[in-house]
Amino acid sequence: MKEVLKELERRREAARAGGGKKRVDHQHAKGKLTARERLEVFLDEDSFEEFDMFVEHRSTDFGMEKTKFYSDGVVTGWGTVNGRTVFVFAKDFTVFGGSLSQAHAEKVMKIQDMALKNRAPIVGFYDAGGARIQEGVAALGGYAEIFQRNVLASGVIPQISVIMGPCAGGDVYSPAMTDFIFMVRGTSYMFVTGPDVVKTVTNETVTAEELGGAHIHTTKSSIADGAYDNDIEALLQMRRLVDFLPASNTSEIPEIDFHDDVEEPDYSLDRLVPANANKPYDIRELILKTADEGDFFEIQEGFAKNIVTGFGRVEGRTVGFVANQPTVLAGVLDADASRKAARFVRFCDCFSIPLVTFVDVPGFLPGTGQEYGGLIKHGAKLLFAYGEATVPKVTVITRKAFGGAYDVMASKHLRGDINYAWPTAQIAVMGAKGAVEIIFRKDIDDAEKIAAHTKMYEDRFLSPFVAAERGYVDEVIMPHSTRRRVARALRMLRDKDLSNPWKKHDNIPL
């Protein structure tokens, strides 16, 4: 028995060593943690239970049978984050560059299957060079098996991908089908084909960072939902994100203790909206003053900044915030903002997370660039997302709600449950200037008449009371009472029961 125990410990030590001290030191020199170090930071202390530590590849081509490492380039298992079960896999760049073999894929597939069966989130940490070329089609088959499981788990359990090194070729498609992707600045990148292939095919000269670094994917492509400065920060923020999310689509929303009094008015909000309707203000101030302890986890902060999305809590329970941002493009909806918000709304609806929407939108962005880029279809995505959502929906119109954008932003007509407006709200087909120039075109050269018409239009139409008269707004509230009114509405809606007609699945305009 003693010899068996010694052999067990020897094998464990060999597995924990990864690709060896030299490769581990090289990993550290790049400012990166190893796969096991990442899991140690991410999971609760001593909670990690590893699976398949002694798995090795089975390839015999190109002399591969002479080079084997335990774990075969990926560490898999489960643990807890603040006591809640999470399944994990972490690619180990020190072993075959983290490349995927058939055995490697089988390890990931096992964890995916266990996460789905046990209804718990799965988090993947990527630091790998793609498929293991020596295994050919077996590696490609392994990728496809993983992709299929991503599809089946979508909307059932939260799936999170954290890119902490290279992620190229087939490796990028699994993260692309997960709910969230986060990156590490300076050390991570994602692309389907690398700089060398790009140079050969298109004659473009580009670096890995320029082609698929964190800045590109958080500001231009929208592939990544956020980026952090180093491994430690990314891992700690992922712990924070997991705390906001339910374990599955049948689990209760997480609920924690809170300390902010929801009954306490915040009179600073009465001064948030400027007297000048064309002057911007930061909608994040309203979000932070509505959420418990001002705790807000923003999603896609660097992309489509004219709309803000993210998670917070109200009375200790997770909510999803969606808000037009007047400081960027006056909060107008464009194709990027519509796609960003639609995806977030659909995630919240998948996992029964209530939606709180703050509206200050002058309409959709005009121009050939937007129309040629498919604004109609992209705008329809957000409309579709809100329209199909069955979760509690609370909407507050703070200022402008013009044209079709009024409809799209969780209006009463899209089954908004509670729709409030501040006294500063302006709900109309369009702004006064544009409306008057159309309606009273014959008086366009008479400044006095145009001024009178504009005043009349503003008094009659740019008022929350017109919508309130028709029941499109449930109540006109004082800004300082927003947190209390939102909290009470969400409390009332906790047992909301709404279902859509049966369908195999919808056909959202992609």
Short mmCIF file of C-alpha atoms in Angstrom, two decimals:
data_model
loop_
_atom_site.label_atom_id
_atom_site.label_comp_id
_atom_site.label_asym_id
_atom_site.label_seq_id
_atom_site.Cartn_x
_atom_site.Cartn_y
_atom_site.Cartn_z
CA MET A 1 0.00 0.00 0.00
CA LYS A 2 2.86 2.33 0.86
CA GLU A 3 4.35 1.97 -2.62
CA VAL A 4 0.99 2.63 -4.26
CA LEU A 5 0.58 5.82 -2.23
CA LYS A 6 4.07 6.92 -3.21
CA GLU A 7 3.27 6.29 -6.86
CA LEU A 8 0.02 8.22 -6.56
CA GLU A 9 1.82 11.21 -5.07
CA ARG A 10 4.55 11.01 -7.70
CA ARG A 11 1.99 11.11 -10.48
CA ARG A 12 0.13 13.98 -8.85
CA GLU A 13 3.32 15.98 -8.57
CA ALA A 14 4.12 15.29 -12.21
CA ALA A 15 0.65 16.48 -13.24
CA ARG A 16 0.84 19.62 -11.10
CA ALA A 17 4.20 20.46 -12.69
CA GLY A 18 2.53 20.96 -16.07
CA GLY A 19 5.10 21.27 -18.83
CA GLY A 20 7.97 21.62 -16.37
CA LYS A 21 9.71 24.41 -14.48
CA LYS A 22 11.25 26.04 -17.56
CA ARG A 23 7.89 26.45 -19.27
CA VAL A 24 6.18 27.56 -16.07
CA ASP A 25 8.90 30.20 -15.55
CA HIS A 26 8.38 31.34 -19.14
CA GLN A 27 4.64 31.67 -18.44
CA HIS A 28 5.33 33.77 -15.33
CA ALA A 29 7.83 35.92 -17.24
CA LYS A 30 4.98 36.94 -19.57
CA GLY A 31 2.95 38.09 -16.56
CA LYS A 32 0.61 35.10 -16.80
CA LEU A 33 -0.41 32.57 -14.18
CA THR A 34 -0.48 28.84 -14.89
CA ALA A 35 -3.76 26.99 -15.35
CA ARG A 36 -3.81 25.63 -11.80
CA GLU A 37 -2.80 28.98 -10.32
CA ARG A 38 -5.73 30.60 -12.11
CA LEU A 39 -8.15 28.08 -10.66
CA GLU A 40 -6.65 28.59 -7.22
CA VAL A 41 -7.38 32.33 -7.41
CA PHE A 42 -10.82 31.96 -8.97
CA LEU A 43 -12.25 29.26 -6.71
CA ASP A 44 -12.79 29.28 -2.95
CA GLU A 45 -9.78 28.09 -0.99
CA ASP A 46 -9.36 24.29 -1.01
CA SER A 47 -12.64 23.82 -2.92
CA PHE A 48 -11.21 22.55 -6.23
CA GLU A 49 -11.93 18.93 -7.09
CA GLU A 50 -9.93 17.94 -10.16
CA PHE A 51 -11.03 15.36 -12.72
CA ASP A 52 -8.91 13.38 -15.19
CA MET A 53 -5.57 14.49 -13.78
CA PHE A 54 -3.80 11.47 -15.30
CA VAL A 55 -5.30 11.60 -18.80
CA GLU A 56 -2.75 11.49 -21.63
CA HIS A 57 -3.13 11.83 -25.38
CA ARG A 58 -3.32 8.66 -27.48
CA SER A 59 -1.61 9.93 -30.64
CA THR A 60 1.17 7.85 -32.21
CA ASP A 61 1.82 9.94 -35.33
CA PHE A 62 4.89 12.14 -35.78
CA GLY A 63 6.56 10.52 -32.75
CA MET A 64 3.95 11.88 -30.36
CA GLU A 65 3.92 8.61 -28.39
CA LYS A 66 7.35 9.63 -27.03
CA THR A 67 6.08 12.92 -25.60
CA LYS A 68 3.29 12.76 -23.06
CA PHE A 69 2.23 14.88 -20.11
CA TYR A 70 -0.42 14.20 -17.49
CA SER A 71 -3.62 16.28 -17.90
CA ASP A 72 -2.83 16.75 -21.61
CA GLY A 73 -2.96 20.52 -21.67
CA VAL A 74 -6.19 21.22 -19.80
CA VAL A 75 -7.10 21.17 -16.10
CA THR A 76 -10.75 20.32 -15.40
CA GLY A 77 -13.00 19.91 -12.38
CA TRP A 78 -15.35 21.80 -10.12
CA GLY A 79 -15.22 23.98 -7.05
CA THR A 80 -17.13 26.77 -5.39
CA VAL A 81 -17.30 30.55 -5.66
CA ASN A 82 -18.53 32.00 -2.39
CA GLY A 83 -19.98 28.59 -1.62
CA ARG A 84 -21.84 28.10 -4.93
CA THR A 85 -20.88 25.24 -7.27
CA VAL A 86 -19.07 26.14 -10.49
CA PHE A 87 -17.56 23.78 -13.09
CA VAL A 88 -14.26 24.86 -14.63
CA PHE A 89 -11.65 24.05 -17.23
CA ALA A 90 -8.36 25.87 -17.73
CA LYS A 91 -6.12 25.43 -20.76
CA ASP A 92 -2.49 24.84 -19.80
CA PHE A 93 -0.16 26.63 -22.22
CA THR A 94 2.88 24.92 -20.68
CA VAL A 95 1.74 21.55 -22.11
CA PHE A 96 1.72 21.39 -25.91
CA GLY A 97 0.83 25.08 -25.93
CA GLY A 98 -2.60 24.17 -24.55
CA SER A 99 -3.49 22.70 -27.96
CA LEU A 100 -6.57 20.53 -28.23
CA SER A 101 -6.25 16.78 -28.77
CA GLN A 102 -9.02 14.19 -28.73
CA ALA A 103 -8.25 13.32 -25.09
CA HIS A 104 -8.10 17.03 -24.19
CA ALA A 105 -11.51 17.58 -25.82
CA GLU A 106 -13.00 14.60 -23.98
CA LYS A 107 -11.99 16.16 -20.67
CA VAL A 108 -13.73 19.42 -21.54
CA MET A 109 -16.80 17.56 -22.82
CA LYS A 110 -17.08 15.63 -19.56
CA ILE A 111 -17.12 18.89 -17.56
CA GLN A 112 -19.67 20.42 -19.93
CA ASP A 113 -21.94 17.39 -19.51
CA MET A 114 -21.58 17.47 -15.72
CA ALA A 115 -22.33 21.20 -15.56
CA LEU A 116 -25.48 20.75 -17.64
CA LYS A 117 -26.71 17.72 -15.67
CA ASN A 118 -26.06 19.41 -12.35
CA ARG A 119 -27.42 22.79 -13.45
CA ALA A 120 -24.39 24.88 -12.48
CA PRO A 121 -22.36 27.56 -14.33
CA ILE A 122 -19.29 26.60 -16.34
CA VAL A 123 -16.26 28.88 -16.70
CA GLY A 124 -13.48 28.23 -19.21
CA PHE A 125 -10.03 29.83 -19.01
CA TYR A 126 -8.35 29.96 -22.43
CA ASP A 127 -4.62 30.07 -23.07
CA ALA A 128 -3.98 27.83 -26.06
CA GLY A 129 -2.66 27.57 -29.59
CA GLY A 130 -5.64 25.90 -31.27
CA ALA A 131 -5.97 22.33 -32.51
CA ARG A 132 -3.13 19.86 -32.10
CA ILE A 133 -2.07 19.49 -35.71
CA GLN A 134 -0.56 16.03 -35.15
CA GLU A 135 -4.04 14.63 -34.44
CA GLY A 136 -5.70 15.99 -37.55
CA VAL A 137 -9.41 15.33 -37.89
CA ALA A 138 -9.65 13.81 -34.41
CA ALA A 139 -8.93 17.26 -32.95
CA LEU A 140 -11.47 18.87 -35.27
CA GLY A 141 -14.07 16.33 -34.17
CA GLY A 142 -13.27 17.19 -30.56
CA TYR A 143 -13.95 20.87 -31.23
CA ALA A 144 -17.31 20.10 -32.83
CA GLU A 145 -18.35 17.97 -29.83
CA ILE A 146 -17.56 20.90 -27.54
CA PHE A 147 -19.44 23.33 -29.78
CA GLN A 148 -22.53 21.10 -29.76
CA ARG A 149 -22.52 21.13 -25.96
CA ASN A 150 -22.21 24.92 -25.94
CA VAL A 151 -25.37 25.09 -28.03
CA LEU A 152 -27.32 22.69 -25.82
CA ALA A 153 -26.28 24.50 -22.63
CA SER A 154 -27.12 27.94 -24.00
CA GLY A 155 -29.92 29.49 -21.98
CA VAL A 156 -29.84 26.61 -19.49
CA ILE A 157 -26.68 27.37 -17.50
CA PRO A 158 -24.44 30.46 -17.54
CA GLN A 159 -21.35 29.91 -19.70
CA ILE A 160 -18.40 32.27 -19.23
CA SER A 161 -15.14 32.37 -21.20
CA VAL A 162 -12.03 34.15 -19.96
CA ILE A 163 -9.29 34.64 -22.58
CA MET A 164 -5.96 34.78 -20.76
CA GLY A 165 -3.52 34.11 -23.60
CA PRO A 166 -3.76 33.08 -27.24
CA CYS A 167 -7.10 31.82 -28.50
CA ALA A 168 -7.04 31.07 -32.21
CA GLY A 169 -8.56 28.94 -34.93
CA GLY A 170 -11.18 26.48 -33.74
CA ASP A 171 -10.68 27.55 -30.13
CA VAL A 172 -12.49 30.85 -30.71
CA TYR A 173 -15.87 29.37 -31.58
CA SER A 174 -16.62 27.82 -28.23
CA PRO A 175 -16.18 31.15 -26.39
CA ALA A 176 -18.20 32.85 -29.13
CA MET A 177 -21.20 30.71 -28.21
CA THR A 178 -20.94 31.33 -24.48
CA ASP A 179 -22.80 34.09 -22.65
CA PHE A 180 -19.82 36.28 -21.78
CA ILE A 181 -16.23 36.69 -22.93
CA PHE A 182 -13.60 38.60 -20.97
CA MET A 183 -9.96 39.24 -21.86
CA VAL A 184 -6.68 40.33 -20.29
CA ARG A 185 -5.02 43.38 -21.78
CA GLY A 186 -1.60 42.85 -23.32
CA THR A 187 -1.46 39.05 -22.94
CA SER A 188 -4.60 37.74 -24.63
CA TYR A 189 -5.88 37.77 -28.18
CA MET A 190 -8.54 36.05 -30.30
CA PHE A 191 -8.73 35.52 -34.03
CA VAL A 192 -9.78 32.85 -36.51
CA THR A 193 -6.66 33.23 -38.64
CA GLY A 194 -3.40 34.69 -37.36
CA PRO A 195 -1.21 37.51 -38.68
CA ASP A 196 0.87 35.18 -40.89
CA VAL A 197 -2.19 33.82 -42.71
CA VAL A 198 -3.64 37.32 -43.04
CA LYS A 199 -0.38 38.48 -44.60
CA THR A 200 -0.37 35.59 -47.07
CA VAL A 201 -4.01 35.87 -48.13
CA THR A 202 -4.73 39.62 -48.02
CA ASN A 203 -1.22 41.07 -47.95
CA GLU A 204 -2.10 43.00 -44.78
CA THR A 205 0.65 43.38 -42.20
CA VAL A 206 -0.84 43.29 -38.71
CA THR A 207 0.27 42.24 -35.23
CA ALA A 208 -1.60 39.77 -33.04
CA GLU A 209 -2.63 42.66 -30.77
CA GLU A 210 -3.90 44.75 -33.69
CA LEU A 211 -5.74 41.77 -35.14
CA GLY A 212 -7.41 40.39 -32.04
CA GLY A 213 -6.22 42.02 -28.83
CA ALA A 214 -8.43 43.06 -25.93
CA HIS A 215 -8.78 46.65 -27.16
CA ILE A 216 -10.05 45.51 -30.57
CA HIS A 217 -12.59 43.09 -29.17
CA THR A 218 -13.95 45.40 -26.46
CA THR A 219 -14.27 48.54 -28.61
CA LYS A 220 -14.61 47.50 -32.26
CA SER A 221 -15.79 43.93 -32.79
CA SER A 222 -17.88 43.63 -29.58
CA ILE A 223 -16.64 40.03 -29.23
CA ALA A 224 -15.47 40.63 -25.64
CA ASP A 225 -17.66 41.97 -22.85
CA GLY A 226 -14.79 43.46 -20.85
CA ALA A 227 -11.02 43.47 -20.31
CA TYR A 228 -8.74 43.66 -17.30
CA ASP A 229 -5.14 44.62 -16.72
CA ASN A 230 -3.84 41.30 -15.39
CA ASP A 231 -4.81 37.73 -14.54
CA ILE A 232 -5.53 38.42 -10.88
CA GLU A 233 -7.92 41.29 -11.58
CA ALA A 234 -9.73 39.27 -14.25
CA LEU A 235 -10.16 36.26 -11.94
CA LEU A 236 -11.46 38.34 -9.03
CA GLN A 237 -13.91 40.14 -11.31
CA MET A 238 -15.16 36.77 -12.59
CA ARG A 239 -15.89 35.78 -8.99
CA ARG A 240 -17.90 38.99 -8.70
CA LEU A 241 -19.81 38.25 -11.92
CA VAL A 242 -20.69 34.70 -10.84
CA ASP A 243 -22.19 36.16 -7.65
CA PHE A 244 -24.76 38.05 -9.76
CA LEU A 245 -25.86 35.05 -11.80
CA PRO A 246 -28.34 32.27 -10.99
CA ALA A 247 -26.96 28.74 -11.23
CA SER A 248 -29.32 27.84 -14.07
CA ASN A 249 -32.56 28.80 -15.81
CA THR A 250 -34.55 26.97 -13.14
CA SER A 251 -32.65 28.34 -10.14
CA GLU A 252 -33.66 31.28 -7.96
CA ILE A 253 -32.01 34.64 -8.46
CA PRO A 254 -29.12 35.07 -6.00
CA GLU A 255 -30.07 37.14 -2.98
CA ILE A 256 -27.65 38.70 -0.50
CA ASP A 257 -27.90 41.05 2.45
CA PHE A 258 -28.14 44.75 1.59
CA HIS A 259 -27.71 47.86 3.69
CA ASP A 260 -29.00 50.83 1.67
CA ASP A 261 -32.44 51.94 2.80
CA VAL A 262 -34.79 51.78 -0.19
CA GLU A 263 -37.17 54.22 1.48
CA GLU A 264 -34.55 56.97 1.75
CA PRO A 265 -35.12 59.62 -0.96
CA ASP A 266 -32.12 60.84 -2.94
CA TYR A 267 -32.81 64.50 -3.65
CA SER A 268 -29.69 64.84 -5.80
CA LEU A 269 -31.60 63.00 -8.52
CA ASP A 270 -34.04 65.92 -8.74
CA ARG A 271 -31.13 67.88 -10.24
CA LEU A 272 -29.78 65.13 -12.51
CA VAL A 273 -31.57 66.15 -15.71
CA PRO A 274 -30.41 69.62 -16.89
CA ALA A 275 -32.95 72.37 -17.57
CA ASN A 276 -31.61 72.55 -21.12
CA ALA A 277 -33.05 69.51 -22.93
CA ASN A 278 -30.00 69.35 -25.19
CA LYS A 279 -27.48 69.19 -22.37
CA PRO A 280 -26.08 65.74 -21.50
CA TYR A 281 -25.82 64.03 -18.11
CA ASP A 282 -24.35 60.68 -17.05
CA ILE A 283 -27.04 58.00 -16.75
CA ARG A 284 -24.65 55.87 -14.67
CA GLU A 285 -25.34 58.21 -11.76
CA LEU A 286 -28.97 57.11 -11.80
CA ILE A 287 -27.99 53.43 -12.06
CA LEU A 288 -25.55 53.68 -9.15
CA LYS A 289 -28.12 55.48 -7.00
CA THR A 290 -30.77 52.88 -7.77
CA ALA A 291 -28.61 49.79 -7.22
CA ASP A 292 -27.74 48.55 -3.73
CA GLU A 293 -24.52 50.10 -2.43
CA GLY A 294 -23.85 51.55 -5.88
CA ASP A 295 -22.59 48.12 -6.99
CA PHE A 296 -22.81 47.83 -10.77
CA PHE A 297 -21.07 45.25 -12.99
CA GLU A 298 -21.08 46.79 -16.45
CA ILE A 299 -21.17 44.62 -19.58
CA GLN A 300 -19.47 45.85 -22.78
CA GLU A 301 -18.45 49.15 -21.21
CA GLY A 302 -16.13 50.01 -24.11
CA PHE A 303 -18.53 49.25 -26.96
CA ALA A 304 -21.60 51.20 -28.13
CA LYS A 305 -21.23 53.62 -25.24
CA ASN A 306 -24.52 55.32 -26.13
CA ILE A 307 -26.24 52.53 -24.19
CA VAL A 308 -25.26 51.11 -20.80
CA THR A 309 -25.91 47.51 -19.77
CA GLY A 310 -24.95 45.54 -16.68
CA PHE A 311 -25.91 43.85 -13.46
CA GLY A 312 -26.76 45.35 -10.09
CA ARG A 313 -28.96 44.46 -7.14
CA VAL A 314 -32.12 45.95 -5.72
CA GLU A 315 -33.05 44.79 -2.21
CA GLY A 316 -30.30 42.19 -2.45
CA ARG A 317 -31.59 40.56 -5.64
CA THR A 318 -29.92 40.68 -9.06
CA VAL A 319 -31.42 42.91 -11.75
CA GLY A 320 -30.27 43.78 -15.26
CA PHE A 321 -29.96 47.49 -16.05
CA VAL A 322 -30.34 48.88 -19.57
CA ALA A 323 -30.04 52.65 -20.01
CA ASN A 324 -29.57 55.15 -22.81
CA GLN A 325 -26.44 57.26 -22.20
CA PRO A 326 -27.02 60.98 -23.01
CA THR A 327 -23.28 61.76 -22.81
CA VAL A 328 -22.61 59.70 -25.97
CA LEU A 329 -24.45 60.58 -29.19
CA ALA A 330 -27.21 62.03 -26.98
CA GLY A 331 -28.22 58.45 -26.10
CA VAL A 332 -29.45 57.74 -29.62
CA LEU A 333 -30.03 54.12 -30.67
CA ASP A 334 -27.84 52.86 -33.50
CA ALA A 335 -27.08 49.40 -34.86
CA ASP A 336 -24.31 48.64 -32.33
CA ALA A 337 -26.29 49.85 -29.32
CA SER A 338 -29.33 47.85 -30.42
CA ARG A 339 -27.33 44.61 -30.79
CA LYS A 340 -25.53 45.15 -27.50
CA ALA A 341 -28.70 45.77 -25.53
CA ALA A 342 -30.69 43.02 -27.29
CA ARG A 343 -28.17 40.35 -26.37
CA PHE A 344 -28.11 41.52 -22.75
CA VAL A 345 -31.91 41.61 -22.52
CA ARG A 346 -32.13 38.08 -23.92
CA PHE A 347 -29.56 36.80 -21.42
CA CYS A 348 -31.55 38.28 -18.54
CA ASP A 349 -34.74 36.75 -19.88
CA CYS A 350 -33.07 33.32 -20.22
CA PHE A 351 -32.19 33.33 -16.53
CA SER A 352 -35.25 35.12 -15.10
CA ILE A 353 -33.31 38.25 -14.14
CA PRO A 354 -35.69 41.28 -13.90
CA LEU A 355 -34.98 44.22 -16.21
CA VAL A 356 -34.83 47.86 -15.16
CA THR A 357 -34.70 50.24 -18.13
CA PHE A 358 -33.87 53.95 -17.96
CA VAL A 359 -34.96 55.82 -21.08
CA ASP A 360 -33.58 59.03 -22.54
CA VAL A 361 -33.53 58.43 -26.29
CA PRO A 362 -34.02 61.00 -29.07
CA GLY A 363 -34.62 58.28 -31.67
CA PHE A 364 -32.59 56.13 -34.04
CA LEU A 365 -29.37 57.46 -35.57
CA PRO A 366 -30.02 58.72 -39.14
CA GLY A 367 -27.62 58.40 -42.05
CA THR A 368 -26.57 56.19 -44.94
CA GLY A 369 -23.95 54.46 -42.80
CA GLN A 370 -26.61 53.19 -40.43
CA GLU A 371 -29.15 52.31 -43.10
CA TYR A 372 -26.61 50.49 -45.26
CA GLY A 373 -25.37 48.73 -42.14
CA GLY A 374 -28.79 47.23 -41.45
CA LEU A 375 -30.14 49.54 -38.76
CA ILE A 376 -33.68 48.31 -39.42
CA LYS A 377 -32.77 44.72 -38.67
CA HIS A 378 -30.46 45.54 -35.75
CA GLY A 379 -33.03 47.87 -34.19
CA ALA A 380 -35.59 45.12 -34.57
CA LYS A 381 -33.37 42.84 -32.47
CA LEU A 382 -33.81 45.05 -29.43
CA LEU A 383 -37.52 45.42 -30.13
CA PHE A 384 -37.79 41.64 -30.43
CA ALA A 385 -35.78 41.03 -27.26
CA TYR A 386 -37.96 43.26 -25.12
CA GLY A 387 -41.14 42.01 -26.76
CA GLU A 388 -40.42 38.32 -26.09
CA ALA A 389 -39.05 38.84 -22.56
CA THR A 390 -41.35 37.47 -19.85
CA VAL A 391 -39.30 38.61 -16.85
CA PRO A 392 -40.43 41.56 -14.70
CA LYS A 393 -39.81 44.78 -16.63
CA VAL A 394 -39.69 48.17 -14.91
CA THR A 395 -39.12 51.23 -17.08
CA VAL A 396 -38.36 54.83 -16.08
CA ILE A 397 -38.41 57.58 -18.72
CA THR A 398 -36.14 60.34 -17.46
CA ARG A 399 -36.25 62.72 -20.41
CA LYS A 400 -36.63 62.06 -24.15
CA ALA A 401 -38.56 59.12 -25.56
CA PHE A 402 -39.03 59.98 -29.21
CA GLY A 403 -40.35 58.06 -32.19
CA GLY A 404 -39.94 54.34 -32.64
CA ALA A 405 -37.18 54.37 -30.04
CA TYR A 406 -39.87 55.07 -27.42
CA ASP A 407 -41.60 51.84 -28.42
CA VAL A 408 -38.38 49.81 -28.46
CA MET A 409 -37.14 50.79 -24.98
CA ALA A 410 -39.38 48.50 -22.89
CA SER A 411 -42.53 50.52 -23.46
CA LYS A 412 -45.91 49.54 -22.03
CA HIS A 413 -46.83 48.28 -25.50
CA LEU A 414 -44.05 45.65 -25.30
CA ARG A 415 -45.56 44.25 -22.11
CA GLY A 416 -43.69 46.57 -19.78
CA ASP A 417 -45.05 45.80 -16.31
CA ILE A 418 -44.45 49.11 -14.56
CA ASN A 419 -43.67 52.19 -16.60
CA TYR A 420 -42.78 55.39 -14.77
CA ALA A 421 -41.88 58.84 -16.07
CA TRP A 422 -40.10 61.72 -14.40
CA PRO A 423 -41.72 65.18 -14.70
CA THR A 424 -38.90 66.01 -17.14
CA ALA A 425 -40.01 63.26 -19.55
CA GLN A 426 -40.78 64.20 -23.15
CA ILE A 427 -42.72 61.51 -24.99
CA ALA A 428 -43.52 62.28 -28.62
CA VAL A 429 -43.08 61.21 -32.23
CA MET A 430 -40.15 63.63 -32.50
CA GLY A 431 -38.68 66.76 -30.96
CA ALA A 432 -40.51 70.06 -31.15
CA LYS A 433 -38.28 71.69 -33.78
CA GLY A 434 -38.60 68.86 -36.30
CA ALA A 435 -42.30 68.40 -35.68
CA VAL A 436 -43.17 72.09 -36.07
CA GLU A 437 -41.15 72.39 -39.28
CA ILE A 438 -43.21 69.54 -40.75
CA ILE A 439 -46.65 70.41 -39.39
CA PHE A 440 -46.38 74.17 -39.99
CA ARG A 441 -44.22 74.16 -43.10
CA LYS A 442 -46.18 77.11 -44.52
CA ASP A 443 -45.03 79.31 -41.60
CA ILE A 444 -41.38 78.32 -41.82
CA ASP A 445 -40.27 81.86 -42.72
CA ASP A 446 -42.22 83.51 -39.88
CA ALA A 447 -40.07 83.29 -36.75
CA GLU A 448 -42.82 84.53 -34.46
CA LYS A 449 -45.35 81.98 -35.62
CA ILE A 450 -42.80 79.16 -35.51
CA ALA A 451 -41.92 80.14 -31.92
CA ALA A 452 -45.60 80.10 -30.96
CA HIS A 453 -46.18 76.76 -32.66
CA THR A 454 -43.12 75.33 -30.93
CA LYS A 455 -44.33 76.49 -27.52
CA MET A 456 -47.74 74.98 -28.19
CA TYR A 457 -46.22 71.69 -29.32
CA GLU A 458 -43.97 71.50 -26.27
CA ASP A 459 -46.84 72.21 -23.89
CA ARG A 460 -49.17 69.73 -25.55
CA PHE A 461 -46.92 66.85 -26.61
CA LEU A 462 -43.55 67.09 -24.83
CA SER A 463 -45.11 66.16 -21.53
CA PRO A 464 -45.37 62.89 -19.61
CA PHE A 465 -49.04 63.60 -18.87
CA VAL A 466 -50.19 62.90 -22.43
CA ALA A 467 -48.86 59.34 -22.13
CA ALA A 468 -50.15 59.12 -18.56
CA GLU A 469 -53.62 60.12 -19.72
CA ARG A 470 -53.66 57.08 -22.00
CA GLY A 471 -52.20 54.69 -19.43
CA TYR A 472 -48.93 54.28 -21.36
CA VAL A 473 -47.18 55.58 -18.24
CA ASP A 474 -48.42 54.18 -14.94
CA GLU A 475 -47.29 57.10 -12.83
CA VAL A 476 -45.31 60.31 -13.04
CA ILE A 477 -42.84 60.10 -10.17
CA MET A 478 -40.36 62.42 -8.53
CA PRO A 479 -36.75 61.56 -9.41
CA HIS A 480 -35.75 61.37 -5.73
CA SER A 481 -38.18 58.47 -5.21
CA THR A 482 -36.83 56.32 -8.06
CA ARG A 483 -35.02 53.70 -5.98
CA ARG A 484 -38.04 53.25 -3.70
CA ARG A 485 -40.51 53.00 -6.60
CA VAL A 486 -38.31 50.57 -8.55
CA ALA A 487 -37.75 48.41 -5.46
CA ARG A 488 -41.46 48.28 -4.65
CA ALA A 489 -42.33 47.42 -8.25
CA LEU A 490 -39.80 44.60 -8.38
CA ARG A 491 -41.04 43.29 -5.03
CA MET A 492 -44.61 43.22 -6.33
CA LEU A 493 -43.51 41.45 -9.54
CA ARG A 494 -41.57 38.62 -7.89
CA ASP A 495 -44.33 36.11 -8.58
CA LYS A 496 -45.13 37.35 -12.08
CA ASP A 497 -46.35 34.51 -14.32
CA LEU A 498 -46.24 35.14 -18.06
CA SER A 499 -45.52 32.74 -20.90
CA ASN A 500 -45.26 33.08 -24.66
CA PRO A 501 -47.12 30.87 -27.18
CA TRP A 502 -45.51 27.44 -27.67
CA LYS A 503 -42.89 27.35 -30.39
CA LYS A 504 -39.87 25.23 -31.20
CA HIS A 505 -37.85 28.45 -31.05
CA ASP A 506 -38.28 31.99 -32.27
CA ASN A 507 -36.76 33.45 -35.40
CA ILE A 508 -35.19 36.67 -34.12
CA PRO A 509 -33.88 38.84 -37.00
CA LEU A 510 -30.20 37.97 -37.00
#
